[in-house]
Coordinates of C-alpha atoms in Angstrom, one line a residue:
M1 CA 0.1 0.1 -0.1
D2 CA 1.4 3.4 -1.3
L3 CA 1.0 6.2 1.5
K4 CA 0.8 10.0 -0.2
L5 CA 0.9 12.7 2.3
Q6 CA -1.6 15.4 1.9
N7 CA -1.1 17.9 4.2
V8 CA 0.1 17.9 7.8
S9 CA -0.4 20.5 10.6
V10 CA 0.4 21.4 14.3
V11 CA -2.9 22.5 16.5
V12 CA -2.1 24.0 19.7
L13 CA -4.9 24.2 22.3
S14 CA -4.9 27.9 24.1
E15 CA -6.9 30.3 26.1
G16 CA -6.6 34.1 25.4
N17 CA -5.5 34.2 21.5
N18 CA -6.1 37.4 19.8
P19 CA -7.0 36.3 16.3
K20 CA -6.8 40.0 15.0
L21 CA -3.2 39.9 15.6
L22 CA -2.7 37.8 12.7
S23 CA -1.4 39.4 9.5
H24 CA 1.3 39.2 6.9
D25 CA 3.3 42.1 8.4
F26 CA 3.0 40.4 12.1
L27 CA 4.5 36.9 11.0
A28 CA 7.0 38.4 8.4
R29 CA 8.1 41.3 11.0
N30 CA 8.8 38.5 13.6
R31 CA 10.6 36.3 11.2
I32 CA 7.8 33.5 11.6
I33 CA 7.7 33.6 7.6
P34 CA 10.0 35.0 5.0
E35 CA 8.9 38.2 3.8
D36 CA 8.3 37.5 0.0
W37 CA 5.8 34.8 0.5
Q38 CA 2.6 35.8 -1.6
I39 CA -0.7 35.4 0.0
R40 CA -3.5 33.6 -1.7
D41 CA -6.1 34.2 1.0
I42 CA -6.8 36.4 4.3
V43 CA -9.6 36.5 6.5
V44 CA -9.3 38.6 9.6
T45 CA -12.5 38.6 12.2
P46 CA -12.5 38.8 15.9
P47 CA -13.3 35.2 16.7
F48 CA -11.3 33.7 13.6
S49 CA -8.4 34.8 11.4
Q50 CA -6.6 32.7 8.3
I51 CA -3.9 33.4 6.1
L52 CA -3.1 31.1 3.3
Y53 CA 0.0 31.7 1.3
E54 CA 0.7 30.3 -2.5
N55 CA 2.8 27.5 -1.2
G56 CA 0.1 26.3 0.8
V57 CA 1.1 27.3 4.4
Q58 CA -1.7 28.4 6.2
F59 CA -2.1 30.2 10.0
V60 CA -5.5 29.8 11.6
V61 CA -6.0 31.5 14.9
E62 CA -9.0 31.3 16.9
I63 CA -9.4 32.2 20.5
N64 CA -9.0 28.7 21.9
K65 CA -6.6 27.4 19.1
L66 CA -3.6 27.8 17.0
Q67 CA -2.8 25.8 13.7
V68 CA 0.1 26.0 11.4
K69 CA -0.6 23.6 8.4
A70 CA 1.3 22.9 5.2
N71 CA -1.4 22.0 2.6
N72 CA 1.3 21.3 -0.1
P73 CA 3.9 19.7 2.0
E74 CA 6.0 18.7 -1.0
L75 CA 6.4 22.5 -1.6
L76 CA 8.4 22.9 1.6
A77 CA 10.9 21.1 4.0
W78 CA 8.0 21.0 6.3
E79 CA 9.9 18.6 8.8
K80 CA 11.8 21.7 9.8
E81 CA 9.8 24.7 8.7
L82 CA 6.6 23.8 10.4
P83 CA 7.8 23.3 13.8
A84 CA 9.9 26.6 13.4
M85 CA 6.9 28.6 12.4
A86 CA 4.6 27.4 15.4
S87 CA 7.4 27.2 17.8
K88 CA 8.1 31.0 17.0
Y89 CA 4.4 31.9 17.3
L90 CA 4.0 30.7 20.6
Q91 CA 7.3 32.3 22.1
L92 CA 6.5 35.5 20.7
L93 CA 3.0 35.5 22.6
P94 CA 4.1 34.1 26.3
H95 CA 0.8 35.9 27.6
V96 CA -1.3 33.4 26.0
T97 CA -2.3 30.2 27.9
Y98 CA -1.2 27.2 26.1
G99 CA -2.2 23.8 26.4
G100 CA -2.1 20.5 24.8
V101 CA -0.5 19.8 21.1
G102 CA -1.9 17.6 18.2
I103 CA 0.7 16.8 15.2
N104 CA -2.0 15.7 12.3
F105 CA -1.3 14.1 9.0
V106 CA -3.6 13.3 6.2
Y107 CA -2.5 10.4 4.0
T108 CA -4.2 8.9 1.3
S109 CA -3.8 5.8 -0.8
E110 CA -4.7 4.7 -4.1
S111 CA -3.3 1.1 -4.0
F112 CA -5.2 -1.1 -1.7
P113 CA -7.2 -4.4 -1.7
D114 CA -10.7 -4.8 -2.7
N115 CA -13.5 -4.5 -0.1
P116 CA -10.5 -3.3 2.4
F117 CA -12.8 -2.8 5.5
E118 CA -14.0 -6.5 5.3
R119 CA -10.5 -7.5 6.5
L120 CA -11.5 -5.6 9.6
L121 CA -14.7 -6.9 10.1
E122 CA -16.1 -9.9 11.6
Q123 CA -17.5 -12.0 8.6
G124 CA -21.4 -12.6 8.4
P125 CA -24.4 -12.5 6.1
W126 CA -24.9 -9.2 7.6
L127 CA -22.0 -7.7 5.2
N128 CA -24.2 -8.5 2.3
K129 CA -27.5 -7.1 3.4
E130 CA -29.0 -4.0 1.6
G131 CA -26.9 -4.4 -1.4
G132 CA -23.7 -5.5 0.3
L133 CA -21.2 -2.9 2.0
S134 CA -19.9 -0.2 -0.2
G135 CA -18.1 1.9 2.3
A136 CA -17.1 2.6 5.9
A137 CA -15.4 4.6 8.3
L138 CA -13.2 3.1 11.0
E139 CA -11.8 5.1 14.0
L140 CA -9.2 3.7 16.4
H141 CA -7.9 5.4 19.6
F142 CA -5.0 4.6 21.8
R143 CA -4.9 6.6 24.7
E144 CA -3.1 4.8 27.3
Q145 CA 0.5 6.8 27.0
P146 CA 1.1 10.2 27.1
I147 CA 1.3 10.5 23.3
Q148 CA -2.4 9.6 22.1
F149 CA -2.5 8.3 18.9
N150 CA -6.2 8.6 17.0
L151 CA -6.5 7.1 13.4
K152 CA -9.6 7.5 11.4
I153 CA -9.7 5.6 8.3
E154 CA -12.5 5.8 5.6
K155 CA -12.8 5.2 2.0
K156 CA -13.7 8.1 -0.5
S157 CA -14.0 9.0 -3.9
A158 CA -11.6 11.7 -5.7
S159 CA -12.2 13.4 -8.8
E160 CA -9.4 13.1 -11.4
T161 CA -8.3 15.8 -14.0
D162 CA -10.1 14.0 -16.7
G163 CA -13.6 14.1 -14.7
K164 CA -13.5 10.4 -13.9
Y165 CA -13.4 9.2 -10.3
S166 CA -11.5 6.9 -8.4
S167 CA -11.3 5.4 -5.0
Q168 CA -9.1 6.1 -2.1
L169 CA -8.4 5.4 1.3
V170 CA -8.1 8.3 3.6
F171 CA -5.8 8.3 6.7
N172 CA -6.6 11.0 9.1
V173 CA -4.0 10.4 11.8
N174 CA -3.7 12.6 15.1
Y175 CA -0.9 12.2 17.8
H176 CA -2.2 14.5 20.9
H177 CA -0.3 15.3 24.1
N178 CA -1.5 17.2 26.7
F179 CA 0.7 20.0 28.5
N180 CA 0.2 22.4 31.6
P181 CA 0.4 26.0 31.0
D182 CA 4.1 26.3 32.1
E183 CA 5.3 23.4 30.3
E184 CA 6.6 25.9 27.7
Q185 CA 9.8 23.9 26.7
E186 CA 8.5 20.5 27.0
R187 CA 5.7 21.7 24.3
I188 CA 8.2 23.2 21.8
N189 CA 10.4 20.2 22.0
Y190 CA 7.1 17.9 21.2
I191 CA 6.4 20.1 18.1
N192 CA 9.8 19.1 16.9
T193 CA 9.4 15.7 17.2
I194 CA 7.2 16.0 14.0
E195 CA 9.3 14.1 11.7
E196 CA 9.7 11.0 14.5
L197 CA 5.6 11.0 14.7
K198 CA 5.5 10.7 10.6
D199 CA 7.7 7.7 10.8
R200 CA 6.0 6.3 13.8
F201 CA 2.6 6.3 11.7
L202 CA 4.4 4.9 8.5
N203 CA 6.0 2.1 10.8
Y204 CA 2.4 1.7 12.1
S205 CA 0.7 1.3 8.4
Y206 CA 2.9 -1.4 7.7
F207 CA 0.8 -3.7 10.5
L208 CA -2.5 -2.9 9.1
P209 CA -4.4 -5.5 6.6
F210 CA -4.5 -3.7 3.6
N211 CA -0.7 -4.5 2.3
D212 CA -0.8 -7.6 0.0

């Protein structure tokens, strides 16, 4: 099963964010991003603000959440740049109360066995009722360790450039770690493990029953 990384993000839970602070000038002046990055879209409101750049990097600030996302991870060295941007933003606004951190990946695969979810389900006549199982979504939660692993797998249809549709498996991956507000360095250290967490999921994926 071949996996393609579609996007990756760092989400930091918070209390007291000011979304109206978010602007290109704010990010560039504080050297969070290069000044010459081109803006594709920007929205600034009191409860919610976002900036999306042409290279796919996206900042989203809500009162209770900060998200830094690479929508086109192939266009930048996200393993280094994404945690650097998130960490600089956190250090810039120490008056905000920050909490847990989620590291998120979305992978897709177009090479998988027929009826993949039947490999995860108990066989029985119920699978063939109502015309047979045509799709499913599966959520797995592993929360017995400090780094909690959450995985959602679903089968979706994706449109091709020629107008045709193809099926793909979508893997929504989340590694969440809770932090106390005063654990500033521990929070940043965790954000910097983003590449290790990517490798951790890829290793896990080898054991899924979708590999022939």
